[in-house]
Each structure stands twice: as C-alpha cells, then as structure tokens.
Amino acid sequence: MKAMKARDIMHRDATCVPADETLDRAAQLMRNMDVGALPICNDDRLIGMLTDRDIVVRCIAEGHDPSRVRAGDLAQGTPRWVSADTDVSEVLEMMEQAQIKRLPVIDTRNGKRLVGMICESDLARNVSDEQLAHFVEAVSVPH
C-alpha cells in the first residue's frame, strides 16, 4: 500500500489573508469561512499564520485597534510548512514536535505556492485512532 502524502489529506485551495489586510477584515474572513486560522501571504508567498487567538491576545487585549493593525504585523519568524509530497507520518511528527494544530502545505514543484492546509479534522479522518490520540496528547501539553 502506497504511503499517504500531505496532498492526500489536506484541505485544498487554502485562502491567504494578505499581509497588508487589517485584522478586523481578517476576522470577518475567518467568520465567513468558519476557520480559526489563516495563512498570511505577501505576493503569494507564505510569511506566517494568523489565528483568532492572535487577534484577541496580541491586538485587542493589548489595546490596539484591529481596524488599524495589519495581518503582517503579527507574522513572526519563519512559518512552518510541509511539501505536498511529505509523508503523513512526517506531517504528524512535525505537528507534534512543534505543538501546532494547523499546517500549510506548499507545492514545491510549482513555485512554492500554497496549495492547502492540514488541521486536526484532516488528521482525524485519515490516521489511525492510535496516531490521532498520540497527536492530541502531544499538542495539548502546555508550551
């Protein structure tokens, strides 16, 4: 049996929030798409991830105006991602080690373009109960 790859389990056509988009508009996009996180892109290049928690904790709770703060202002460090051809076992390992629940998928054969996202629900549908239990335990441990 052929090993599953990231492309086999990801949500396709991930929508990026532009780095220059305001956080209030990003929040509206999250609401409309019923998601809790969006990749942040600058000229179709992944530069970070924005979560609903980032908007609350790093903007609103600090007294900033989400209609003035840009998504790119919250992009920190180098975002984690996997190639669409990465084995699912490696995807799980990376997400567990980094304690992340969402992972962008990049097509390295096509200009490093964002092609999808992997989240907990994708894993739940595609890995064994044992693998899923291990994942949940690993990402639920406080940082």
mmCIF file of N, CA and C in Angstrom:
data_model
loop_
_atom_site.group_PDB
_atom_site.id
_atom_site.type_symbol
_atom_site.label_atom_id
_atom_site.label_comp_id
_atom_site.label_asym_id
_atom_site.label_seq_id
_atom_site.Cartn_x
_atom_site.Cartn_y
_atom_site.Cartn_z
ATOM 1 N N MET A 1 0.835 -1.187 0.000
ATOM 2 C CA MET A 1 0.000 0.000 0.000
ATOM 3 C C MET A 1 0.879 1.249 0.000
ATOM 4 N N LYS A 2 0.560 2.178 -0.864
ATOM 5 C CA LYS A 2 1.319 3.409 -1.009
ATOM 6 C C LYS A 2 1.069 4.335 0.185
ATOM 7 N N ALA A 3 2.143 4.910 0.718
ATOM 8 C CA ALA A 3 2.023 5.811 1.868
ATOM 9 C C ALA A 3 1.270 7.086 1.467
ATOM 10 N N MET A 4 0.393 7.546 2.358
ATOM 11 C CA MET A 4 -0.347 8.787 2.100
ATOM 12 C C MET A 4 0.580 9.982 2.224
ATOM 13 N N LYS A 5 0.325 10.947 1.390
ATOM 14 C CA LYS A 5 1.102 12.189 1.374
ATOM 15 C C LYS A 5 0.237 13.343 1.899
ATOM 16 N N ALA A 6 0.878 14.443 2.204
ATOM 17 C CA ALA A 6 0.164 15.627 2.689
ATOM 18 C C ALA A 6 -0.949 16.017 1.720
ATOM 19 N N ARG A 7 -0.679 15.948 0.427
ATOM 20 C CA ARG A 7 -1.682 16.337 -0.573
ATOM 21 C C ARG A 7 -2.932 15.458 -0.522
ATOM 22 N N ASP A 8 -2.795 14.224 0.009
ATOM 23 C CA ASP A 8 -3.923 13.304 0.066
ATOM 24 C C ASP A 8 -4.900 13.637 1.192
ATOM 25 N N ILE A 9 -4.450 14.358 2.207
ATOM 26 C CA ILE A 9 -5.324 14.609 3.355
ATOM 27 C C ILE A 9 -5.647 16.093 3.577
ATOM 28 N N MET A 10 -4.988 16.992 2.870
ATOM 29 C CA MET A 10 -5.147 18.427 3.124
ATOM 30 C C MET A 10 -6.476 18.962 2.620
ATOM 31 N N HIS A 11 -6.878 20.097 3.202
ATOM 32 C CA HIS A 11 -7.950 20.905 2.621
ATOM 33 C C HIS A 11 -7.320 21.639 1.448
ATOM 34 N N ARG A 12 -7.922 21.570 0.293
ATOM 35 C CA ARG A 12 -7.358 22.219 -0.892
ATOM 36 C C ARG A 12 -7.745 23.698 -0.961
ATOM 37 N N ASP A 13 -7.034 24.405 -1.785
ATOM 38 C CA ASP A 13 -7.343 25.812 -2.064
ATOM 39 C C ASP A 13 -7.414 26.654 -0.799
ATOM 40 N N ALA A 14 -6.375 26.629 -0.011
ATOM 41 C CA ALA A 14 -6.319 27.451 1.190
ATOM 42 C C ALA A 14 -6.362 28.926 0.798
ATOM 43 N N THR A 15 -7.107 29.687 1.542
ATOM 44 C CA THR A 15 -7.223 31.120 1.292
ATOM 45 C C THR A 15 -6.246 31.868 2.181
ATOM 46 N N CYS A 16 -5.447 32.704 1.575
ATOM 47 C CA CYS A 16 -4.499 33.538 2.322
ATOM 48 C C CYS A 16 -5.153 34.863 2.687
ATOM 49 N N VAL A 17 -4.722 35.391 3.804
ATOM 50 C CA VAL A 17 -5.041 36.774 4.125
ATOM 51 C C VAL A 17 -3.802 37.579 3.720
ATOM 52 N N PRO A 18 -3.981 38.628 2.921
ATOM 53 C CA PRO A 18 -2.819 39.426 2.520
ATOM 54 C C PRO A 18 -2.158 40.074 3.736
ATOM 55 N N ALA A 19 -0.850 40.208 3.700
ATOM 56 C CA ALA A 19 -0.103 40.787 4.812
ATOM 57 C C ALA A 19 -0.573 42.204 5.131
ATOM 58 N N ASP A 20 -1.074 42.930 4.134
ATOM 59 C CA ASP A 20 -1.499 44.311 4.368
ATOM 60 C C ASP A 20 -2.971 44.436 4.745
ATOM 61 N N GLU A 21 -3.664 43.309 4.924
ATOM 62 C CA GLU A 21 -5.081 43.340 5.324
ATOM 63 C C GLU A 21 -5.204 43.636 6.808
ATOM 64 N N THR A 22 -6.223 44.407 7.182
ATOM 65 C CA THR A 22 -6.433 44.727 8.593
ATOM 66 C C THR A 22 -6.996 43.513 9.331
ATOM 67 N N LEU A 23 -6.770 43.497 10.641
ATOM 68 C CA LEU A 23 -7.215 42.358 11.449
ATOM 69 C C LEU A 23 -8.728 42.258 11.537
ATOM 70 N N ASP A 24 -9.447 43.380 11.488
ATOM 71 C CA ASP A 24 -10.908 43.283 11.513
ATOM 72 C C ASP A 24 -11.414 42.592 10.250
ATOM 73 N N ARG A 25 -10.804 42.888 9.115
ATOM 74 C CA ARG A 25 -11.198 42.220 7.853
ATOM 75 C C ARG A 25 -10.774 40.751 7.874
ATOM 76 N N ALA A 26 -9.606 40.473 8.441
ATOM 77 C CA ALA A 26 -9.161 39.079 8.566
ATOM 78 C C ALA A 26 -10.132 38.294 9.440
ATOM 79 N N ALA A 27 -10.605 38.910 10.525
ATOM 80 C CA ALA A 27 -11.568 38.254 11.410
ATOM 81 C C ALA A 27 -12.880 37.979 10.678
ATOM 82 N N GLN A 28 -13.299 38.903 9.849
ATOM 83 C CA GLN A 28 -14.523 38.702 9.059
ATOM 84 C C GLN A 28 -14.341 37.549 8.078
ATOM 85 N N LEU A 29 -13.168 37.466 7.480
ATOM 86 C CA LEU A 29 -12.871 36.366 6.558
ATOM 87 C C LEU A 29 -12.909 35.031 7.303
ATOM 88 N N MET A 30 -12.312 34.990 8.498
ATOM 89 C CA MET A 30 -12.358 33.769 9.321
ATOM 90 C C MET A 30 -13.791 33.377 9.632
ATOM 91 N N ARG A 31 -14.592 34.357 10.019
ATOM 92 C CA ARG A 31 -16.007 34.090 10.317
ATOM 93 C C ARG A 31 -16.721 33.519 9.085
ATOM 94 N N ASN A 32 -16.552 34.171 7.959
ATOM 95 C CA ASN A 32 -17.243 33.753 6.738
ATOM 96 C C ASN A 32 -16.817 32.367 6.270
ATOM 97 N N MET A 33 -15.549 32.022 6.522
ATOM 98 C CA MET A 33 -15.033 30.724 6.111
ATOM 99 C C MET A 33 -15.181 29.664 7.201
ATOM 100 N N ASP A 34 -15.575 30.090 8.396
ATOM 101 C CA ASP A 34 -15.707 29.212 9.556
ATOM 102 C C ASP A 34 -14.390 28.506 9.869
ATOM 103 N N VAL A 35 -13.318 29.327 9.966
ATOM 104 C CA VAL A 35 -11.994 28.812 10.318
ATOM 105 C C VAL A 35 -11.422 29.643 11.463
ATOM 106 N N GLY A 36 -10.464 29.081 12.163
ATOM 107 C CA GLY A 36 -9.834 29.774 13.275
ATOM 108 C C GLY A 36 -8.433 30.258 12.966
ATOM 109 N N ALA A 37 -7.969 30.008 11.748
ATOM 110 C CA ALA A 37 -6.624 30.440 11.366
ATOM 111 C C ALA A 37 -6.549 30.599 9.849
ATOM 112 N N LEU A 38 -5.694 31.524 9.446
ATOM 113 C CA LEU A 38 -5.457 31.759 8.021
ATOM 114 C C LEU A 38 -3.968 31.942 7.777
ATOM 115 N N PRO A 39 -3.475 31.433 6.670
ATOM 116 C CA PRO A 39 -2.095 31.738 6.307
ATOM 117 C C PRO A 39 -1.994 33.210 5.906
ATOM 118 N N ILE A 40 -0.896 33.845 6.270
ATOM 119 C CA ILE A 40 -0.630 35.222 5.863
ATOM 120 C C ILE A 40 0.326 35.164 4.676
ATOM 121 N N CYS A 41 -0.047 35.831 3.587
ATOM 122 C CA CYS A 41 0.785 35.800 2.386
ATOM 123 C C CYS A 41 1.150 37.205 1.944
ATOM 124 N N ASN A 42 2.300 37.300 1.346
ATOM 125 C CA ASN A 42 2.791 38.534 0.749
ATOM 126 C C ASN A 42 3.212 38.166 -0.663
ATOM 127 N N ASP A 43 2.490 38.663 -1.655
ATOM 128 C CA ASP A 43 2.761 38.316 -3.053
ATOM 129 C C ASP A 43 2.743 36.797 -3.262
ATOM 130 N N ASP A 44 1.708 36.138 -2.758
ATOM 131 C CA ASP A 44 1.513 34.685 -2.889
ATOM 132 C C ASP A 44 2.582 33.849 -2.195
ATOM 133 N N ARG A 45 3.367 34.459 -1.320
ATOM 134 C CA ARG A 45 4.390 33.729 -0.556
ATOM 135 C C ARG A 45 3.949 33.688 0.898
ATOM 136 N N LEU A 46 3.996 32.515 1.487
ATOM 137 C CA LEU A 46 3.622 32.328 2.880
ATOM 138 C C LEU A 46 4.621 33.044 3.788
ATOM 139 N N ILE A 47 4.113 33.938 4.646
ATOM 140 C CA ILE A 47 5.008 34.634 5.584
ATOM 141 C C ILE A 47 4.616 34.384 7.037
ATOM 142 N N GLY A 48 3.491 33.730 7.266
ATOM 143 C CA GLY A 48 3.084 33.463 8.637
ATOM 144 C C GLY A 48 1.688 32.885 8.713
ATOM 145 N N MET A 49 1.244 32.700 9.946
ATOM 146 C CA MET A 49 -0.110 32.219 10.222
ATOM 147 C C MET A 49 -0.770 33.206 11.172
ATOM 148 N N LEU A 50 -2.053 33.439 10.970
ATOM 149 C CA LEU A 50 -2.842 34.318 11.830
ATOM 150 C C LEU A 50 -3.980 33.503 12.419
ATOM 151 N N THR A 51 -4.101 33.515 13.750
ATOM 152 C CA THR A 51 -5.185 32.795 14.409
ATOM 153 C C THR A 51 -6.151 33.785 15.052
ATOM 154 N N ASP A 52 -7.353 33.284 15.316
ATOM 155 C CA ASP A 52 -8.324 34.118 16.017
ATOM 156 C C ASP A 52 -7.771 34.524 17.386
ATOM 157 N N ARG A 53 -7.014 33.639 17.996
ATOM 158 C CA ARG A 53 -6.399 33.938 19.294
ATOM 159 C C ARG A 53 -5.365 35.062 19.165
ATOM 160 N N ASP A 54 -4.596 35.083 18.072
ATOM 161 C CA ASP A 54 -3.642 36.176 17.842
ATOM 162 C C ASP A 54 -4.360 37.526 17.827
ATOM 163 N N ILE A 55 -5.497 37.571 17.147
ATOM 164 C CA ILE A 55 -6.239 38.831 17.040
ATOM 165 C C ILE A 55 -6.684 39.299 18.430
ATOM 166 N N VAL A 56 -7.173 38.369 19.233
ATOM 167 C CA VAL A 56 -7.655 38.731 20.568
ATOM 168 C C VAL A 56 -6.498 39.076 21.500
ATOM 169 N N VAL A 57 -5.506 38.192 21.606
ATOM 170 C CA VAL A 57 -4.444 38.348 22.603
ATOM 171 C C VAL A 57 -3.405 39.397 22.204
ATOM 172 N N ARG A 58 -3.004 39.395 20.930
ATOM 173 C CA ARG A 58 -1.896 40.259 20.522
ATOM 174 C C ARG A 58 -2.352 41.601 19.947
ATOM 175 N N CYS A 59 -3.649 41.788 19.788
ATOM 176 C CA CYS A 59 -4.155 43.064 19.284
ATOM 177 C C CYS A 59 -5.140 43.664 20.288
ATOM 178 N N ILE A 60 -6.314 43.086 20.395
ATOM 179 C CA ILE A 60 -7.380 43.661 21.213
ATOM 180 C C ILE A 60 -6.989 43.746 22.687
ATOM 181 N N ALA A 61 -6.476 42.663 23.263
ATOM 182 C CA ALA A 61 -6.122 42.659 24.686
ATOM 183 C C ALA A 61 -4.994 43.640 25.003
ATOM 184 N N GLU A 62 -4.205 44.000 24.001
ATOM 185 C CA GLU A 62 -3.128 44.972 24.206
ATOM 186 C C GLU A 62 -3.568 46.399 23.897
ATOM 187 N N GLY A 63 -4.878 46.566 23.639
ATOM 188 C CA GLY A 63 -5.431 47.901 23.436
ATOM 189 C C GLY A 63 -5.270 48.469 22.047
ATOM 190 N N HIS A 64 -4.930 47.621 21.084
ATOM 191 C CA HIS A 64 -4.762 48.093 19.712
ATOM 192 C C HIS A 64 -6.095 48.017 18.960
ATOM 193 N N ASP A 65 -6.201 48.785 17.919
ATOM 194 C CA ASP A 65 -7.406 48.847 17.093
ATOM 195 C C ASP A 65 -7.264 47.861 15.925
ATOM 196 N N PRO A 66 -8.101 46.806 15.882
ATOM 197 C CA PRO A 66 -7.966 45.816 14.802
ATOM 198 C C PRO A 66 -8.258 46.373 13.409
ATOM 199 N N SER A 67 -8.831 47.559 13.332
ATOM 200 C CA SER A 67 -9.046 48.162 12.010
ATOM 201 C C SER A 67 -7.793 48.906 11.536
ATOM 202 N N ARG A 68 -6.772 48.981 12.410
ATOM 203 C CA ARG A 68 -5.524 49.662 12.046
ATOM 204 C C ARG A 68 -4.315 48.727 12.014
ATOM 205 N N VAL A 69 -4.406 47.606 12.696
ATOM 206 C CA VAL A 69 -3.293 46.649 12.733
ATOM 207 C C VAL A 69 -3.423 45.716 11.525
ATOM 208 N N ARG A 70 -2.312 45.444 10.871
ATOM 209 C CA ARG A 70 -2.291 44.601 9.665
ATOM 210 C C ARG A 70 -1.899 43.167 10.024
ATOM 211 N N ALA A 71 -2.384 42.226 9.261
ATOM 212 C CA ALA A 71 -2.070 40.808 9.489
ATOM 213 C C ALA A 71 -0.564 40.590 9.503
ATOM 214 N N GLY A 72 0.143 41.229 8.596
ATOM 215 C CA GLY A 72 1.594 41.078 8.516
ATOM 216 C C GLY A 72 2.315 41.549 9.761
ATOM 217 N N ASP A 73 1.679 42.451 10.524
ATOM 218 C CA ASP A 73 2.290 42.925 11.769
ATOM 219 C C ASP A 73 2.403 41.800 12.796
ATOM 220 N N LEU A 74 1.563 40.775 12.670
ATOM 221 C CA LEU A 74 1.576 39.666 13.618
ATOM 222 C C LEU A 74 2.361 38.465 13.110
ATOM 223 N N ALA A 75 2.840 38.523 11.889
ATOM 224 C CA ALA A 75 3.636 37.412 11.331
ATOM 225 C C ALA A 75 5.024 37.466 11.953
ATOM 226 N N GLN A 76 5.377 36.422 12.689
ATOM 227 C CA GLN A 76 6.676 36.394 13.361
ATOM 228 C C GLN A 76 7.446 35.149 12.953
ATOM 229 N N GLY A 77 8.737 35.298 12.772
ATOM 230 C CA GLY A 77 9.588 34.154 12.472
ATOM 231 C C GLY A 77 9.273 33.527 11.130
ATOM 232 N N THR A 78 9.826 32.361 10.918
ATOM 233 C CA THR A 78 9.608 31.617 9.686
ATOM 234 C C THR A 78 8.464 30.633 9.904
ATOM 235 N N PRO A 79 7.425 30.707 9.082
ATOM 236 C CA PRO A 79 6.298 29.795 9.284
ATOM 237 C C PRO A 79 6.679 28.345 8.969
ATOM 238 N N ARG A 80 6.100 27.441 9.701
ATOM 239 C CA ARG A 80 6.297 26.018 9.429
ATOM 240 C C ARG A 80 5.352 25.612 8.306
ATOM 241 N N TRP A 81 5.827 24.727 7.443
ATOM 242 C CA TRP A 81 5.025 24.220 6.339
ATOM 243 C C TRP A 81 5.592 22.882 5.915
ATOM 244 N N VAL A 82 4.834 22.168 5.115
ATOM 245 C CA VAL A 82 5.318 20.918 4.536
ATOM 246 C C VAL A 82 5.072 20.936 3.039
ATOM 247 N N SER A 83 5.868 20.166 2.351
ATOM 248 C CA SER A 83 5.668 19.949 0.920
ATOM 249 C C SER A 83 4.448 19.057 0.732
ATOM 250 N N ALA A 84 3.754 19.249 -0.360
ATOM 251 C CA ALA A 84 2.596 18.416 -0.679
ATOM 252 C C ALA A 84 2.975 16.938 -0.792
ATOM 253 N N ASP A 85 4.255 16.652 -1.033
ATOM 254 C CA ASP A 85 4.727 15.278 -1.190
ATOM 255 C C ASP A 85 5.253 14.658 0.109
ATOM 256 N N THR A 86 5.118 15.350 1.228
ATOM 257 C CA THR A 86 5.587 14.838 2.511
ATOM 258 C C THR A 86 4.693 13.704 2.996
ATOM 259 N N ASP A 87 5.305 12.625 3.492
ATOM 260 C CA ASP A 87 4.533 11.511 4.053
ATOM 261 C C ASP A 87 3.738 11.989 5.257
ATOM 262 N N VAL A 88 2.526 11.468 5.413
ATOM 263 C CA VAL A 88 1.653 11.850 6.525
ATOM 264 C C VAL A 88 2.321 11.570 7.876
ATOM 265 N N SER A 89 3.119 10.517 7.958
ATOM 266 C CA SER A 89 3.812 10.232 9.221
ATOM 267 C C SER A 89 4.758 11.378 9.587
ATOM 268 N N GLU A 90 5.418 11.967 8.584
ATOM 269 C CA GLU A 90 6.301 13.113 8.829
ATOM 270 C C GLU A 90 5.492 14.359 9.195
ATOM 271 N N VAL A 91 4.329 14.512 8.577
ATOM 272 C CA VAL A 91 3.439 15.634 8.903
ATOM 273 C C VAL A 91 3.058 15.558 10.378
ATOM 274 N N LEU A 92 2.628 14.382 10.807
ATOM 275 C CA LEU A 92 2.249 14.180 12.209
ATOM 276 C C LEU A 92 3.407 14.499 13.143
ATOM 277 N N GLU A 93 4.576 13.994 12.814
ATOM 278 C CA GLU A 93 5.749 14.212 13.655
ATOM 279 C C GLU A 93 6.059 15.702 13.771
ATOM 280 N N MET A 94 6.010 16.416 12.663
ATOM 281 C CA MET A 94 6.306 17.842 12.683
ATOM 282 C C MET A 94 5.282 18.611 13.522
ATOM 283 N N MET A 95 4.010 18.304 13.335
ATOM 284 C CA MET A 95 2.964 18.994 14.081
ATOM 285 C C MET A 95 3.067 18.693 15.577
ATOM 286 N N GLU A 96 3.391 17.455 15.912
ATOM 287 C CA GLU A 96 3.533 17.082 17.319
ATOM 288 C C GLU A 96 4.720 17.796 17.949
ATOM 289 N N GLN A 97 5.866 17.769 17.290
ATOM 290 C CA GLN A 97 7.066 18.394 17.840
ATOM 291 C C GLN A 97 6.904 19.899 18.012
ATOM 292 N N ALA A 98 6.240 20.535 17.068
ATOM 293 C CA ALA A 98 6.045 21.988 17.126
ATOM 294 C C ALA A 98 4.800 22.363 17.928
ATOM 295 N N GLN A 99 4.025 21.374 18.314
ATOM 296 C CA GLN A 99 2.764 21.571 19.041
ATOM 297 C C GLN A 99 1.847 22.539 18.294
ATOM 298 N N ILE A 100 1.626 22.229 17.004
ATOM 299 C CA ILE A 100 0.735 23.047 16.184
ATOM 300 C C ILE A 100 -0.421 22.218 15.663
ATOM 301 N N LYS A 101 -1.552 22.860 15.492
ATOM 302 C CA LYS A 101 -2.777 22.178 15.079
ATOM 303 C C LYS A 101 -3.141 22.444 13.620
ATOM 304 N N ARG A 102 -2.411 23.350 12.977
ATOM 305 C CA ARG A 102 -2.674 23.681 11.572
ATOM 306 C C ARG A 102 -1.338 23.822 10.859
ATOM 307 N N LEU A 103 -1.271 23.290 9.648
ATOM 308 C CA LEU A 103 -0.005 23.303 8.917
ATOM 309 C C LEU A 103 -0.247 23.591 7.436
ATOM 310 N N PRO A 104 0.349 24.662 6.911
ATOM 311 C CA PRO A 104 0.238 24.955 5.476
ATOM 312 C C PRO A 104 0.962 23.899 4.639
ATOM 313 N N VAL A 105 0.411 23.652 3.461
ATOM 314 C CA VAL A 105 1.000 22.701 2.517
ATOM 315 C C VAL A 105 1.406 23.485 1.265
ATOM 316 N N ILE A 106 2.677 23.317 0.874
ATOM 317 C CA ILE A 106 3.256 24.054 -0.249
ATOM 318 C C ILE A 106 3.580 23.085 -1.383
ATOM 319 N N ASP A 107 3.306 23.502 -2.611
ATOM 320 C CA ASP A 107 3.703 22.719 -3.780
ATOM 321 C C ASP A 107 5.081 23.206 -4.210
ATOM 322 N N THR A 108 6.104 22.440 -3.853
ATOM 323 C CA THR A 108 7.476 22.848 -4.154
ATOM 324 C C THR A 108 7.818 22.692 -5.627
ATOM 325 N N ARG A 109 6.967 21.986 -6.371
ATOM 326 C CA ARG A 109 7.224 21.807 -7.810
ATOM 327 C C ARG A 109 6.644 22.955 -8.626
ATOM 328 N N ASN A 110 5.866 23.818 -7.961
ATOM 329 C CA ASN A 110 5.160 24.871 -8.693
ATOM 330 C C ASN A 110 5.395 26.233 -8.035
ATOM 331 N N GLY A 111 6.643 26.624 -7.894
ATOM 332 C CA GLY A 111 6.966 27.939 -7.376
ATOM 333 C C GLY A 111 6.673 28.146 -5.906
ATOM 334 N N LYS A 112 6.676 27.070 -5.141
ATOM 335 C CA LYS A 112 6.413 27.142 -3.703
ATOM 336 C C LYS A 112 5.090 27.842 -3.392
ATOM 337 N N ARG A 113 4.058 27.446 -4.111
ATOM 338 C CA ARG A 113 2.724 28.024 -3.971
ATOM 339 C C ARG A 113 1.953 27.280 -2.893
ATOM 340 N N LEU A 114 1.210 28.026 -2.058
ATOM 341 C CA LEU A 114 0.353 27.429 -1.046
ATOM 342 C C LEU A 114 -0.789 26.697 -1.744
ATOM 343 N N VAL A 115 -0.947 25.396 -1.448
ATOM 344 C CA VAL A 115 -1.990 24.609 -2.115
ATOM 345 C C VAL A 115 -3.013 24.029 -1.143
ATOM 346 N N GLY A 116 -2.748 24.127 0.153
ATOM 347 C CA GLY A 116 -3.701 23.572 1.100
ATOM 348 C C GLY A 116 -3.273 23.763 2.533
ATOM 349 N N MET A 117 -4.119 23.249 3.423
ATOM 350 C CA MET A 117 -3.861 23.292 4.865
ATOM 351 C C MET A 117 -4.224 21.931 5.442
ATOM 352 N N ILE A 118 -3.496 21.545 6.471
ATOM 353 C CA ILE A 118 -3.823 20.338 7.228
ATOM 354 C C ILE A 118 -4.166 20.773 8.640
ATOM 355 N N CYS A 119 -5.300 20.297 9.140
ATOM 356 C CA CYS A 119 -5.709 20.617 10.506
ATOM 357 C C CYS A 119 -6.141 19.326 11.211
ATOM 358 N N GLU A 120 -6.532 19.461 12.462
ATOM 359 C CA GLU A 120 -6.903 18.295 13.262
ATOM 360 C C GLU A 120 -7.979 17.441 12.594
ATOM 361 N N SER A 121 -8.986 18.067 12.009
ATOM 362 C CA SER A 121 -10.068 17.292 11.401
ATOM 363 C C SER A 121 -9.568 16.466 10.212
ATOM 364 N N ASP A 122 -8.579 16.977 9.480
ATOM 365 C CA ASP A 122 -7.993 16.216 8.368
ATOM 366 C C ASP A 122 -7.283 14.978 8.905
ATOM 367 N N LEU A 123 -6.565 15.162 10.015
ATOM 368 C CA LEU A 123 -5.873 14.032 10.641
ATOM 369 C C LEU A 123 -6.886 13.015 11.154
ATOM 370 N N ALA A 124 -7.945 13.497 11.795
ATOM 371 C CA ALA A 124 -8.958 12.601 12.368
ATOM 372 C C ALA A 124 -9.569 11.694 11.307
ATOM 373 N N ARG A 125 -9.709 12.192 10.084
ATOM 374 C CA ARG A 125 -10.305 11.404 9.003
ATOM 375 C C ARG A 125 -9.317 10.459 8.333
ATOM 376 N N ASN A 126 -8.012 10.660 8.587
ATOM 377 C CA ASN A 126 -7.036 9.954 7.754
ATOM 378 C C ASN A 126 -5.956 9.170 8.473
ATOM 379 N N VAL A 127 -5.884 9.248 9.790
ATOM 380 C CA VAL A 127 -4.870 8.485 10.515
ATOM 381 C C VAL A 127 -5.565 7.533 11.480
ATOM 382 N N SER A 128 -4.806 6.597 12.013
ATOM 383 C CA SER A 128 -5.381 5.624 12.945
ATOM 384 C C SER A 128 -5.770 6.318 14.253
ATOM 385 N N ASP A 129 -6.658 5.680 14.997
ATOM 386 C CA ASP A 129 -7.069 6.213 16.296
ATOM 387 C C ASP A 129 -5.868 6.369 17.216
ATOM 388 N N GLU A 130 -4.941 5.430 17.146
ATOM 389 C CA GLU A 130 -3.743 5.487 17.981
ATOM 390 C C GLU A 130 -2.880 6.704 17.616
ATOM 391 N N GLN A 131 -2.675 6.922 16.323
ATOM 392 C CA GLN A 131 -1.888 8.075 15.876
ATOM 393 C C GLN A 131 -2.570 9.379 16.276
ATOM 394 N N LEU A 132 -3.888 9.425 16.134
ATOM 395 C CA LEU A 132 -4.635 10.630 16.486
ATOM 396 C C LEU A 132 -4.548 10.910 17.987
ATOM 397 N N ALA A 133 -4.680 9.872 18.796
ATOM 398 C CA ALA A 133 -4.584 10.042 20.250
ATOM 399 C C ALA A 133 -3.203 10.567 20.640
ATOM 400 N N HIS A 134 -2.169 10.032 20.014
ATOM 401 C CA HIS A 134 -0.803 10.493 20.291
ATOM 402 C C HIS A 134 -0.652 11.958 19.894
ATOM 403 N N PHE A 135 -1.200 12.328 18.743
ATOM 404 C CA PHE A 135 -1.138 13.715 18.270
ATOM 405 C C PHE A 135 -1.825 14.650 19.258
ATOM 406 N N VAL A 136 -3.043 14.318 19.658
ATOM 407 C CA VAL A 136 -3.793 15.183 20.572
ATOM 408 C C VAL A 136 -3.053 15.355 21.887
ATOM 409 N N GLU A 137 -2.496 14.268 22.393
ATOM 410 C CA GLU A 137 -1.731 14.349 23.640
ATOM 411 C C GLU A 137 -0.505 15.261 23.454
ATOM 412 N N ALA A 138 0.184 15.116 22.341
ATOM 413 C CA ALA A 138 1.410 15.897 22.115
ATOM 414 C C ALA A 138 1.133 17.389 21.952
ATOM 415 N N VAL A 139 0.081 17.746 21.242
ATOM 416 C CA VAL A 139 -0.167 19.173 21.009
ATOM 417 C C VAL A 139 -0.937 19.828 22.145
ATOM 418 N N SER A 140 -1.486 19.023 23.059
ATOM 419 C CA SER A 140 -2.251 19.573 24.182
ATOM 420 C C SER A 140 -1.405 19.900 25.382
ATOM 421 N N VAL A 141 -0.158 19.468 25.395
ATOM 422 C CA VAL A 141 0.759 19.735 26.506
ATOM 423 C C VAL A 141 1.108 21.231 26.449
ATOM 424 N N PRO A 142 1.038 21.941 27.591
ATOM 425 C CA PRO A 142 1.387 23.367 27.571
ATOM 426 C C PRO A 142 2.808 23.585 27.043
ATOM 427 N N HIS A 143 3.001 24.691 26.315
ATOM 428 C CA HIS A 143 4.311 25.025 25.744
ATOM 429 C C HIS A 143 5.343 25.242 26.822
#
